[in-house]
Coordinates of C-alpha atoms in Angstrom, one line a residue:
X1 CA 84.7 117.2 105.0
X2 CA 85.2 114.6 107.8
X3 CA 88.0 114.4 110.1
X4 CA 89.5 111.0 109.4
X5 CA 92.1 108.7 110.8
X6 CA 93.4 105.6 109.2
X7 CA 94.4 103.0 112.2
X8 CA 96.1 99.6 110.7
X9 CA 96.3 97.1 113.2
X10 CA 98.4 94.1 113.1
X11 CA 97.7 90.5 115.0
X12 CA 99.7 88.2 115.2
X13 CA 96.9 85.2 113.5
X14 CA 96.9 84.7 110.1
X15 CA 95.6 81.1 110.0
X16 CA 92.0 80.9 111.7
X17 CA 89.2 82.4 110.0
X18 CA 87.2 82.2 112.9
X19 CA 89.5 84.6 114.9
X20 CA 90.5 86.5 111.9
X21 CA 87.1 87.0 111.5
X22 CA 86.2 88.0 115.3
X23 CA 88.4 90.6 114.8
X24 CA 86.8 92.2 111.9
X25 CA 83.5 92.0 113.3
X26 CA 85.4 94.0 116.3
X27 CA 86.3 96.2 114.2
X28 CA 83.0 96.9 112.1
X29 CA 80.4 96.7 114.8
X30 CA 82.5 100.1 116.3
X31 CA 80.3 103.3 115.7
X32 CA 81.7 105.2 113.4
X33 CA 84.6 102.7 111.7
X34 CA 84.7 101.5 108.3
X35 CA 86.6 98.4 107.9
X36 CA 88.2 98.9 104.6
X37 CA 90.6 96.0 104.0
X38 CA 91.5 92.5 106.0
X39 CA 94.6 91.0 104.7
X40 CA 96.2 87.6 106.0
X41 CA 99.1 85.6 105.6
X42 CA 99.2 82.6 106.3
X43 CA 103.4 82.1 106.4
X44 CA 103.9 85.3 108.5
X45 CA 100.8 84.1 110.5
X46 CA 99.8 87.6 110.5
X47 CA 96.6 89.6 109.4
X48 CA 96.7 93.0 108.8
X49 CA 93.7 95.3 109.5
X50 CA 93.0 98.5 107.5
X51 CA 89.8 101.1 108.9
X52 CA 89.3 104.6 109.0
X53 CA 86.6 107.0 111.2
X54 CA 87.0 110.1 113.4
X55 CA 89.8 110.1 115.6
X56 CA 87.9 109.1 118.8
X57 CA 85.9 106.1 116.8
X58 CA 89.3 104.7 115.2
X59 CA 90.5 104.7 118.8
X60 CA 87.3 102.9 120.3
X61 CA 87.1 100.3 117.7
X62 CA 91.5 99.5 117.8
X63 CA 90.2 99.0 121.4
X64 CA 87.6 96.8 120.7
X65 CA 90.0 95.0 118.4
X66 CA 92.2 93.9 121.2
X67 CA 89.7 93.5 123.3
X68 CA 88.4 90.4 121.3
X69 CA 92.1 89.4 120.7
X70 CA 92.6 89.2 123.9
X71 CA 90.8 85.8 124.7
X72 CA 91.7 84.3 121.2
X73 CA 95.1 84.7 120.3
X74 CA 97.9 82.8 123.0
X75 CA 101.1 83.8 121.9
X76 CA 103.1 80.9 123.6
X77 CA 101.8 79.4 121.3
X78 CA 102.5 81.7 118.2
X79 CA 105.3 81.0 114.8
X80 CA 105.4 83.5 111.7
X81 CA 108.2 84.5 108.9
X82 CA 107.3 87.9 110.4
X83 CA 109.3 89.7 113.4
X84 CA 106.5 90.5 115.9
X85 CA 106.0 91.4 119.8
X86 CA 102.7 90.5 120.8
X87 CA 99.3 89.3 119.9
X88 CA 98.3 92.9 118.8
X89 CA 101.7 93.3 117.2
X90 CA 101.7 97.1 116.0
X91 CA 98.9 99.9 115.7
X92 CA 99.7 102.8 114.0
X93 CA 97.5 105.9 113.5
X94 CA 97.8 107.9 110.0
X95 CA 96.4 110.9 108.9
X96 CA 94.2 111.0 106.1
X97 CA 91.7 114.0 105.9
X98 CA 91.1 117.4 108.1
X99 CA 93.4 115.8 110.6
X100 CA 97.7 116.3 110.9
X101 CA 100.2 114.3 112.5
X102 CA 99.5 115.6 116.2
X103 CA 96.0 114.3 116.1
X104 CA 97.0 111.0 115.1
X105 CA 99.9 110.8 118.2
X106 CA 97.2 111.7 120.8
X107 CA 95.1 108.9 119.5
X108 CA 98.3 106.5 120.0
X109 CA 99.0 108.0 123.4
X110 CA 94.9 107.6 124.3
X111 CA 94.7 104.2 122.8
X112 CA 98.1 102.8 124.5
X113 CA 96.8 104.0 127.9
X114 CA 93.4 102.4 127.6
X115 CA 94.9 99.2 126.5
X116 CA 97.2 98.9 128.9
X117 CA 94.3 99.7 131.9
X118 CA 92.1 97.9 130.2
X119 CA 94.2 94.6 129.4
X120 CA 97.1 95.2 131.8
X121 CA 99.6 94.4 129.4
X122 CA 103.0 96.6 128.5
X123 CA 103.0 99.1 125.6
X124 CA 105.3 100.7 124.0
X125 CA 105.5 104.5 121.8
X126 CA 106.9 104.7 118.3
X127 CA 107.4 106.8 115.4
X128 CA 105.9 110.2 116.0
X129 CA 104.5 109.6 118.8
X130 CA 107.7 108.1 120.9
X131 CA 109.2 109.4 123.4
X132 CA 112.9 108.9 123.0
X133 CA 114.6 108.6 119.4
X134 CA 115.6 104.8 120.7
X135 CA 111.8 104.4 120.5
X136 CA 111.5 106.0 117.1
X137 CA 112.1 102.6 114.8
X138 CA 109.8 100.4 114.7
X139 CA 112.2 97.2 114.2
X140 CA 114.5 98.8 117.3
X141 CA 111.2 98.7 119.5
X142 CA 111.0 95.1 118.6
X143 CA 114.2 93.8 118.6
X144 CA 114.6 90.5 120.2
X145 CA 111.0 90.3 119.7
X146 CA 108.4 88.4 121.7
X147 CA 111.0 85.6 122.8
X148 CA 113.3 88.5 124.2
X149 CA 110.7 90.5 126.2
X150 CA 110.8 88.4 129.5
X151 CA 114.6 89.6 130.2
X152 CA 113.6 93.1 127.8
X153 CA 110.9 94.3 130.6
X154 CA 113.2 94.3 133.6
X155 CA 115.8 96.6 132.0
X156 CA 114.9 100.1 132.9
X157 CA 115.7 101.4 129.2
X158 CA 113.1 99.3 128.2
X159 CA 110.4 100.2 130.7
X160 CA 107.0 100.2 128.7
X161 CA 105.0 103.7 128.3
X162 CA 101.7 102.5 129.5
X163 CA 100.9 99.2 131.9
X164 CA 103.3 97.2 133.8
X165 CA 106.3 96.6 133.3
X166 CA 105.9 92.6 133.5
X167 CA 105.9 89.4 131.0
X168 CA 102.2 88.7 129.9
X169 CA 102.6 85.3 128.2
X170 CA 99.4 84.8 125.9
X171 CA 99.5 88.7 124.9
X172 CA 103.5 89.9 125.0
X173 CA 103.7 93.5 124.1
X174 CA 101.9 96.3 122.0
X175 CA 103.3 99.0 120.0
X176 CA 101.5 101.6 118.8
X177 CA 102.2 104.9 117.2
X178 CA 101.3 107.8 114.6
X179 CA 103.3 107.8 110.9
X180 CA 103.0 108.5 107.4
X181 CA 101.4 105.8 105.1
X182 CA 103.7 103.3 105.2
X183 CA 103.3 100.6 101.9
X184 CA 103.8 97.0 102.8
X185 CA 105.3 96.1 99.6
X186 CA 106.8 92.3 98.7
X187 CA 108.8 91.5 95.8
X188 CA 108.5 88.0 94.6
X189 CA 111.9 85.8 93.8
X190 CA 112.0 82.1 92.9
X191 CA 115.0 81.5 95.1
X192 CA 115.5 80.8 99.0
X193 CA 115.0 82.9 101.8
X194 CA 118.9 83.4 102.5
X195 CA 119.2 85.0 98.8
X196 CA 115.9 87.6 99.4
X197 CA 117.2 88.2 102.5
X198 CA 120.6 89.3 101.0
X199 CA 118.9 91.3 98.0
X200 CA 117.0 92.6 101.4
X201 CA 120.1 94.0 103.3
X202 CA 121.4 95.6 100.0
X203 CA 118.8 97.8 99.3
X204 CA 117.1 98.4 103.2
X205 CA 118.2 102.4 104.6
X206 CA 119.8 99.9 107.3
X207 CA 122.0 98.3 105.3
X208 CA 123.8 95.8 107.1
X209 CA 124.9 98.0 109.7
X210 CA 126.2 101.3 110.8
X211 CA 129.5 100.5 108.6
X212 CA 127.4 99.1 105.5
X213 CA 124.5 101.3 104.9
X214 CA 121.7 100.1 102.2
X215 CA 121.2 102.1 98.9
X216 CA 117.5 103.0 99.8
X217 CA 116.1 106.3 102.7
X218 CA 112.9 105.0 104.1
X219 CA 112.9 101.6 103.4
X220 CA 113.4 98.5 106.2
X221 CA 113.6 94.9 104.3
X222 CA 113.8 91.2 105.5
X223 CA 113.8 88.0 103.1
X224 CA 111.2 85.3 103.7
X225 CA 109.9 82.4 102.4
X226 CA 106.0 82.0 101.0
X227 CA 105.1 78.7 101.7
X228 CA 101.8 78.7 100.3
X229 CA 103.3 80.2 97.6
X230 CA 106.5 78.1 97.0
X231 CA 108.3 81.7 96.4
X232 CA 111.1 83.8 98.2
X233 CA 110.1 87.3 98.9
X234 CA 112.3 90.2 99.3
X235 CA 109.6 92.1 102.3
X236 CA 109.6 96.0 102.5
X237 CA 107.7 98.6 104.3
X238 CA 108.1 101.7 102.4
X239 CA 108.3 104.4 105.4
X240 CA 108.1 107.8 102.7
X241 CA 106.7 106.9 99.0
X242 CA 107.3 109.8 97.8
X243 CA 111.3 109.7 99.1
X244 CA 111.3 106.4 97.7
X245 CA 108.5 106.3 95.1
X246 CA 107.3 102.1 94.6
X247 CA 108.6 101.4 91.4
X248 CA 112.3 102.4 92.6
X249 CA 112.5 100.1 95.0
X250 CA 110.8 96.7 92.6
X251 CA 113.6 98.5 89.9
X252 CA 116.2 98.2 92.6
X253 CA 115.3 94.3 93.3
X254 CA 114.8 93.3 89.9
X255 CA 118.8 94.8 89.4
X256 CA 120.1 93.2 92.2
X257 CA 117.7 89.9 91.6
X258 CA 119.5 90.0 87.8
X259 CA 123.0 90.0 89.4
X260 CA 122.1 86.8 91.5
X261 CA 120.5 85.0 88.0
X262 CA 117.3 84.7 90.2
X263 CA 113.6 85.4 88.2
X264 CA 111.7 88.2 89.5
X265 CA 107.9 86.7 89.7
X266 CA 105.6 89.6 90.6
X267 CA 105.2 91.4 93.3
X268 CA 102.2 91.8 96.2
X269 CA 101.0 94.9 97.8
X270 CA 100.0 94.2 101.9
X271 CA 97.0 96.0 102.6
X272 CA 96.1 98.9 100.8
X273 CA 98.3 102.2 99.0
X274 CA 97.9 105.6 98.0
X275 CA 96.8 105.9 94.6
X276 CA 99.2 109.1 94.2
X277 CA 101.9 105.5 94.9
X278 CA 100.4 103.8 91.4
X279 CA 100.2 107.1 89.6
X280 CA 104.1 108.1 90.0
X281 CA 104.8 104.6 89.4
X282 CA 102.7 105.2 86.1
X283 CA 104.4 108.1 85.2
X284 CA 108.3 106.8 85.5
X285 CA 107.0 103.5 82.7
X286 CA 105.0 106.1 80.9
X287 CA 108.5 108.2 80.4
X288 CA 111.2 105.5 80.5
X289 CA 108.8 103.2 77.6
X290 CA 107.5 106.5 75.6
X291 CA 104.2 105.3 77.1
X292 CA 101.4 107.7 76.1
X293 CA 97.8 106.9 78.4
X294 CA 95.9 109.4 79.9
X295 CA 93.1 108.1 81.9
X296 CA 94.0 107.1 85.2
X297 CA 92.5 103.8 85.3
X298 CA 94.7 102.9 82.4
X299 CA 97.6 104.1 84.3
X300 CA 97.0 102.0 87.4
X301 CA 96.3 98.7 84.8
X302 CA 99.7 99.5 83.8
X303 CA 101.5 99.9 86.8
X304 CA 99.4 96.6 87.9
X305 CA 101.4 94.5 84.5
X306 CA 104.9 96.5 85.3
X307 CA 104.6 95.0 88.9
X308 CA 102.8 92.1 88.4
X309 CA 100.7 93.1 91.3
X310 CA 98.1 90.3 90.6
X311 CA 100.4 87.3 90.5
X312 CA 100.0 86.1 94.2
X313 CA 95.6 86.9 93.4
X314 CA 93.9 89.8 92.0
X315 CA 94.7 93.1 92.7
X316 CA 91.2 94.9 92.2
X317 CA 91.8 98.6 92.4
X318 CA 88.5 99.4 93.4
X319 CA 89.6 97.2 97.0
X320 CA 92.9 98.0 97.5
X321 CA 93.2 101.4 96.1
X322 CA 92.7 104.0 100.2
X323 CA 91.2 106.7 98.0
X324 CA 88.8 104.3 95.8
X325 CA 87.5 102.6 99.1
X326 CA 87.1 106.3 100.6
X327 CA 85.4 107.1 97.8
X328 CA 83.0 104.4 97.7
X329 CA 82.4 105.1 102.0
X330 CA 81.4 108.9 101.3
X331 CA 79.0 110.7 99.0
X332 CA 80.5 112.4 95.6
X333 CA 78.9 115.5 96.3
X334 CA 77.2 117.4 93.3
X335 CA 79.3 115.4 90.8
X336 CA 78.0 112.1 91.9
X337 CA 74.5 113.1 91.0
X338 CA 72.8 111.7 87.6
X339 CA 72.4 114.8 85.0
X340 CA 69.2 115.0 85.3
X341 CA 69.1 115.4 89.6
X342 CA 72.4 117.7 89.2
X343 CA 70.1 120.1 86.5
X344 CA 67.2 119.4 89.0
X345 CA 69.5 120.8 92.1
X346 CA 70.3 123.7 90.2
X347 CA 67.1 124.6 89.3
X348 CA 65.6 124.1 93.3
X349 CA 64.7 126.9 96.1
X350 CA 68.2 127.0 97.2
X351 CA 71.0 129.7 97.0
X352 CA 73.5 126.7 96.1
X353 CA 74.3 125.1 93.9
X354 CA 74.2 128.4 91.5
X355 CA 76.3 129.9 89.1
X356 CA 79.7 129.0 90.3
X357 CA 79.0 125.8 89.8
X358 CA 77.2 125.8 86.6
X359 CA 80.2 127.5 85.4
X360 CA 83.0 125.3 86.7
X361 CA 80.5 122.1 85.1
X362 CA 80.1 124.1 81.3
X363 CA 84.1 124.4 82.0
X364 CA 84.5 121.0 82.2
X365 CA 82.4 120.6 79.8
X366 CA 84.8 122.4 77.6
X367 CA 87.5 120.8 78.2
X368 CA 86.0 117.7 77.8
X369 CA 85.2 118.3 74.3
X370 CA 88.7 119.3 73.6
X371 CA 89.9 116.4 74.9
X372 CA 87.4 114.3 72.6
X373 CA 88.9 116.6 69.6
X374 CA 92.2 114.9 70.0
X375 CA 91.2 111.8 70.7
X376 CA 89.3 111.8 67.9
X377 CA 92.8 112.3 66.1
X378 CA 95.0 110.9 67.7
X379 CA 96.2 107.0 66.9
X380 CA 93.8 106.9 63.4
X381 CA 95.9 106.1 60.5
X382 CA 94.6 109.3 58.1
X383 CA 96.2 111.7 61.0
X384 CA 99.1 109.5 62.4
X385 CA 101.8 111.8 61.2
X386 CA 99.9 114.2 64.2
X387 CA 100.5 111.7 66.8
X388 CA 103.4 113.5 68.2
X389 CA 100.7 116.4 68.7
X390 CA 98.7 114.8 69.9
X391 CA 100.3 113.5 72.7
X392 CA 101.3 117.2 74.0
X393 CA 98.3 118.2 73.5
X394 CA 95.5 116.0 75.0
X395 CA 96.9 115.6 78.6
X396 CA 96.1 119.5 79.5
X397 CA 92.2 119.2 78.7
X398 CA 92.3 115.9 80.6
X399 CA 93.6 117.0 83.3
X400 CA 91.6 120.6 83.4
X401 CA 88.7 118.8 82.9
X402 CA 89.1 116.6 86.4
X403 CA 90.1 119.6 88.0
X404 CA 87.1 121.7 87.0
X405 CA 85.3 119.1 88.1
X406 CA 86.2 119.1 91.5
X407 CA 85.4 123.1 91.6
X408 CA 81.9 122.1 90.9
X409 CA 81.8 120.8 94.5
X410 CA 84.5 123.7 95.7
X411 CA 82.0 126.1 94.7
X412 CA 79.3 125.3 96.8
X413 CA 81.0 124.3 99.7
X414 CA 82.8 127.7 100.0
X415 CA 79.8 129.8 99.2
X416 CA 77.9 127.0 102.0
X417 CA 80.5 128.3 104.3
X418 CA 79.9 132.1 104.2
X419 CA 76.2 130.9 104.8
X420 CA 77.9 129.7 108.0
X421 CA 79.3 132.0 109.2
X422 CA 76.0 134.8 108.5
X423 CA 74.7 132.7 111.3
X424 CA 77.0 132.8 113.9
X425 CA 75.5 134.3 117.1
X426 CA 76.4 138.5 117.4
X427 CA 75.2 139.7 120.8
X428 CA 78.4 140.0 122.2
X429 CA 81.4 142.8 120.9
X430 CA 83.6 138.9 120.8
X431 CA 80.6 137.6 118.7
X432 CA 80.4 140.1 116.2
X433 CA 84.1 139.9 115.9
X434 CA 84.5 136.5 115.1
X435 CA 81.5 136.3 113.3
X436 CA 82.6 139.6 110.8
X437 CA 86.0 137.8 110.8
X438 CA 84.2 134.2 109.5
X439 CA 82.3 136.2 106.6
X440 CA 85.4 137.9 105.4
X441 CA 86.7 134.5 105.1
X442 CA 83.8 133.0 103.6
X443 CA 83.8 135.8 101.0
X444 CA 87.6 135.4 100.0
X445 CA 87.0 131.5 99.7
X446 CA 83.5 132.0 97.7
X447 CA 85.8 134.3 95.3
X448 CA 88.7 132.3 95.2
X449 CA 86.8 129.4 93.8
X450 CA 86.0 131.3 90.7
X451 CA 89.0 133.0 90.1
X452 CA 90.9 129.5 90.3
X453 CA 88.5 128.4 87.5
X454 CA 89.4 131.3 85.3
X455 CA 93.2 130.5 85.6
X456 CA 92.7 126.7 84.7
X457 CA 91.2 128.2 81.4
X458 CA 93.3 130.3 80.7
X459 CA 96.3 128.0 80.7
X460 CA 94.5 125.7 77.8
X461 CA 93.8 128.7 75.5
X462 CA 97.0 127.7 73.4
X463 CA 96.2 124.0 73.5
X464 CA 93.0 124.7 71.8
X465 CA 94.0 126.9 69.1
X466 CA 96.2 124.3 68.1
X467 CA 94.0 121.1 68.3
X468 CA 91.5 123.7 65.6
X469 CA 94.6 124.3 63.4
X470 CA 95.9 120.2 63.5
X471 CA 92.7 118.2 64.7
X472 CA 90.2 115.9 63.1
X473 CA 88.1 118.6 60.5
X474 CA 84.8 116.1 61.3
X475 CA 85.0 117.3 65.1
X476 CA 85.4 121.2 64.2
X477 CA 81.8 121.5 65.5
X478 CA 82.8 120.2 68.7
X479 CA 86.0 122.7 68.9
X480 CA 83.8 125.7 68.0
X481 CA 81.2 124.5 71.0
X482 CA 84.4 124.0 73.1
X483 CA 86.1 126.9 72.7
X484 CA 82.3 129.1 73.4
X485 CA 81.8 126.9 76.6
X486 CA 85.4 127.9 78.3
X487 CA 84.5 131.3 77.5
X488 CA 81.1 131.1 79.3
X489 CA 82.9 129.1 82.3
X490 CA 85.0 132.4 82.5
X491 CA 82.2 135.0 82.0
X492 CA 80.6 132.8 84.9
X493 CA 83.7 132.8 86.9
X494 CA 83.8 136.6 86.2
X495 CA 80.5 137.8 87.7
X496 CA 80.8 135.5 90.5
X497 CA 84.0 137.1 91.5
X498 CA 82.5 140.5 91.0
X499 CA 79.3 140.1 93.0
X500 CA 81.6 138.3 96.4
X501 CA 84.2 141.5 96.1
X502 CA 81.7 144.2 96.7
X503 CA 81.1 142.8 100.1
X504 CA 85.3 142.1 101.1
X505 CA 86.5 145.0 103.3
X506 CA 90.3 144.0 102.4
X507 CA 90.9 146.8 99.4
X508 CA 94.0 145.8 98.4
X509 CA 92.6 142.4 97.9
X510 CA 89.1 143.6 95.9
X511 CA 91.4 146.0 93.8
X512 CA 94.3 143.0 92.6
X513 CA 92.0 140.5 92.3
X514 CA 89.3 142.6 90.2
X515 CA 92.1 143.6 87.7
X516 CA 93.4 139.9 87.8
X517 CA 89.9 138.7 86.7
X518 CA 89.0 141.4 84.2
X519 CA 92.2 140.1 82.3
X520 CA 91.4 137.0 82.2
X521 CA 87.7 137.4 80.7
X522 CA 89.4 139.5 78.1
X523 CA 91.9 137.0 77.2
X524 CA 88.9 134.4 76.6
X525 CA 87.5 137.6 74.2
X526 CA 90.2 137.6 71.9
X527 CA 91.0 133.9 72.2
X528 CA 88.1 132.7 71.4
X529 CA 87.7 135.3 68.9
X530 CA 91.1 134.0 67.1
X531 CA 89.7 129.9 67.8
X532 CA 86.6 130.4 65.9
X533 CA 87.9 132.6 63.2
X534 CA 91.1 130.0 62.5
X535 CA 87.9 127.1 62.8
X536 CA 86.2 129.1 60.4
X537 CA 89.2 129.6 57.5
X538 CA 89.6 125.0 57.9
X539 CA 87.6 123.6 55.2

C-alpha cells in the first residue's frame, strides 16, 4: 500500500471564489496530490483545504499552495470570526497510511524551511513537531494573533523557526506542524455569540483558565456567530476522537445549551472525519436508544439525524467521509472486480490469486448467507417473538463477512510479497542474508493469512447452530450451504497453511501453528457435522 500523508491547509479567504479557487488548482495540478475536500466560510473568512499524496508530493503541492497565496491574499486587509496569524494560517501534516508521526514532523520541518526561503516570511513549529512545549498549542502559537505579531517578532521567546524574524504585512505568519486527525466540529445554537462562547469555555480542556479547567481532554472551543446562517455556533477542534469520541462533546453542548433554554439546531462538520468518528458515534445511539442496525451505511445515516449534520447543507458521506474519498482515489484490489473478472483472475497464468483467496471469498460467502438467514427472520411478524435472537445473532456473520473479505486481498498480497523477496539479488554473503531473512517473512505472512481466516470461522460456529435451531425454516437450504462453505473456507485455509510451513525454518513456529490449525479444521468436522444433522431433524 502507498505511503500517504494528509496535509490540511488553512487560508485565511473564505469569500473569493476566484482565489479560493487558485488555490485548489495549486493544489491539484501538484504531481502526486489528490485534493479531497475544499471547505469555506464565509463568516470566519477562512477555507480549509484537505489533500493527501506521498510525503514529498504533500509537501510540494502545500508549497505550491502558498505560493499562489502569496500574490492573492493581503492580510492588512483581512476580518474573520476565526483567530488566525497569517494568510496561510496553519498547515498541519497527519498520518494516514504506511507512514507514523515522525514522517509527518519532517515534512512540517521541510515545508516550514522552504516556505520561509522561498517567501521570506516567519514560521513557526507546533504540535509534534515543536520545538519547545510553549510551541506545542496551537492557540498559544497564535495568541495575539496577526494584529499582535509586529511587537510578537521582536521578543526573543517568540523568534520564528524558519525565515526572519520581521513583520510581513500582506502574509503575517505561518504555522505548521504534524498531529493526529483533528475534527473541526461546530455545534449550532440559536442564541448570540456571548452565550456559545460561554457553553464554549465550559466544556473546552482550557476551561477558563488554569483555576477553572473545562470538563472536556482534547478539545479547544470558541463561540461565534454564522452570519450567513443567522445562528450562534459553539466551534471545536477535537484534538483526540477517540479520548473524546464526537457525540460526547454535541451531548455535552446540548446539556449545557438545555441549562441556558437555548435550541440546539444541528451541527456541521469542517472538512472531512474518520469514519471510525461516525461509527462510535453510531454505536453510543445504537446502545443508549436500543438501536439495532448493522450495515454501516445505516449507521452513519443515523449518526447524520442524531447530529443533524446536514442542517447548514448536505452532508454526503461519500465526500466528507477520509476513508470513502480514499477509497474512491485507490483501486479495491481483488474485491473491487466484477464476479465474473474476479473468477476470470483466478482462473489466469498466475500463481495469485489462488487458493487462499478463493477460500477467504467462499468464507465470506458463508457468512454472508448466515447473515441473510437472520435477516430473513428477523423483524417479520410470524418470527417476532425471535427478535431478541436475532439481534445477538446477526452482527457476528456481518461483521466476519467484511472481514473475510478483506483477507481476500491479504492473501495475495502476502503470498505477492514472498514472490518479492525470491528475487532479491544473492551474490553477496549480506545478499543472501537478507534475502533468506525476507522469505522467512514472506512465508510466516503467506501462513498467517490463512490461519487468521480459520479463527474468524471458528468464532461463528455457535452463531450458526443457533440461527438452524431458531431461523426462518424457508432459508434452511441456505444454512445447510452456509454451514458446507465455512467448512471449505477452513479446509482451504488448512492446506494453505500446510504447504507455506514445510518451507519455515522457525520449528517452534511450524510445530504450534500446525497443531493450532489441525484443530481448527476438526472443529469445522464435527460442527458442521452437528449444523447439518440439527438442519436435518427441523421440519
Amino acid at each position: 500500500m502507498a505511503r500517504l500523508v494528509e496535509c490540511v491547509p488553512n487560508f485565511s479567504e473564505g469569500r473569493d471564489k476566484q482565489v479560493i479557487d487558485a488555490i485548489s488548482a495549486a493544489i491539484s495540478e501538484t504531481p502526486g496530490c489528490s485534493l479531497l475536500d475544499v471547505d469555506p466560510g464565509a463568516s470566519t473568512n477562512r477555507t480549509v483545504y484537505t489533500f493527501v499524496g506521498p510525503p514529498e508530493a504533500v509537501v510540494e503541492g502545500a508549497l505550491n499552495a502558498a505560493q499562489r497565496a502569496f500574490s492573492l491574499i493581503d492580510m492588512s486587509k483581512h476580518s474573520g470570526e476565526h483567530p488566525r496569524t497569517g494568510a496561510l494560517d496553519v498547515c498541519p501534516f497527519i498520518p494516514v497510511q504506511n507512514v507514523n508521526m515522525d514522517d509527518c514532523v519532517h515534512c512540517a520541518n521541510e515545508f516550514g524551511r522552504r516556505l520561509a526561503e522561498m517567501l521570506h516570511v516567519p514560521v513557526y513549529l507546533y504540535g509534534e513537531a515543536a520545538q519547545s512545549e510553549l510551541r506545542r498549542s496551537l492557540p498559544s502559537v497564535r495568541s495575539g494573533e496577526y494584529e499582535a505579531l509586529p511587537e510578537k517578532l521582536k521578543r526573543d521567546m517568540w523568534a520564528p523557526d524558519f525565515g526572519p524574524a520581521h513583520f510581513v504585512p500582506s502574509w503575517g505568519a505561518t504555522v505548521t506542524g504534524a498531529r493526529k486527525f483533528l475534527i473541526a466540529y461546530n455545534v449550532n445554537l440559536i442564541g448570540t455569540k456571548e452565550q456559545a462562547h460561554r457553553i464554549a469555555l465550559d466544556i473546552r480542556e482550557q476551561g477558563r483558565g488554569k483555576d477553572q479547567p473545562g470538563l472536556l481532554k482534547k478539545v479547544q472551543g470558541m463561540g461565534w456567530y454564522l452570519e450567513e446562517a443567522n445562528l450562534a455556533q459553539v466551534s471545536t477542534n477535537i484534538l483526540d476522537f477517540e479520548l473524546t469520541p464526537l457525540h460526547t462533546v454535541y451531548e455535552e453542548i446540548c446539556r449545557d445549551a438545555e441549562e441556558l433554554k437555548l435550541p440546539v439546531v444541528g451541527s456541521q462538520i469542517v472538512g472531512l472525519i474518520p469514519l471510525k468518528a461516525l461509527l462510535d458515534a453510531a454505536d453510543f445511539y445504537m446502545k443508549r436508544d436500543q438501536l439495532f442496525i448493522i450495515e454501516e451505511e445505516h449507521k452513519v445515516r443515523l449518526v447524520i439525524s442524531k447530529l443533524g449534520l446536514d442542517s447548514l447543507g448536505p452532508f454526503n458521506p461519500k465526500e466528507r467521509i477520509i476513508e470513502y474519498m480514499m477509497r474512491s482515489q485507490e483501486e479495491g484490489g481483488l474485491t473491487s472486480l466484477s464476479l465474473r473478472q474476479f473468477v476470470h483472475s483466478v482462473g489466469a497464468r498466475t500463481a495469485a490469486p489462488g487458493g487462499g483467496s478463493v477460500s477467504a471469498a467462499i468464507g465470506a460467502l458463508g457468512a454472508a448467507l448466515g447473515a441473510m438467514v437472520g435477516q430473513m427472520t428477523y423483524g417479520k411478524r410470524q418470527f417476532e417473538n425471535l427478535d431478541g435472537v436475532m439481534r445477538r445473532l446477526i452482527p457476528p456473520f456481518y461483521q466476519a463477512m467484511n472481514e473475510l473479505l478483506e483477507l481476500v486481498n491479504a492473501d495475495s498480497s502476502a503470498f505477492n510479497g514472498y514472490m518479492v523477496a525470491l528475487k532479491m539479488p544473492k551474490t553477496t554473503t549480506e545478499e543472501k542474508k537478507r534475502r533468506e531473512t525476507a522469505m522467512q517473512e514472506g512465508l510466516k505472512q503467506a501462513v498467517g493469512v490463512p490461519l487468521t481466516l480459520a479463527e474468524k470461522i471458528s468464532i461463528l460456529w455457535p452463531s450458526l447452530k443457533q440461527m438452524v435451531v431458531y431461523g426462518n425454516m424457508g432459508c434452511k437450504s441456505d444454512a445447510q450451504v452456509a454451514a458446507k462453505a465455512l467448512e471449505t473456507a477452513v479446509f482451504g485455509a488448512y492446506y494453505n497453511v500446510l504447504i507455506n510451513l514445510k518451507e519455515i525454518s522457525d520449528e517452534a513456529f511450524r510445530i504450534s501453528t500446525q497443531r493450532r490449525v489441525s484443530e481448527l479444521l476438526q472443529e469445522a468436522k464435527d460442527n458442521v457435522a452437528s449444523i447439518l444433522d440439527a438442519a436435518e431433524k427441523r421440519t
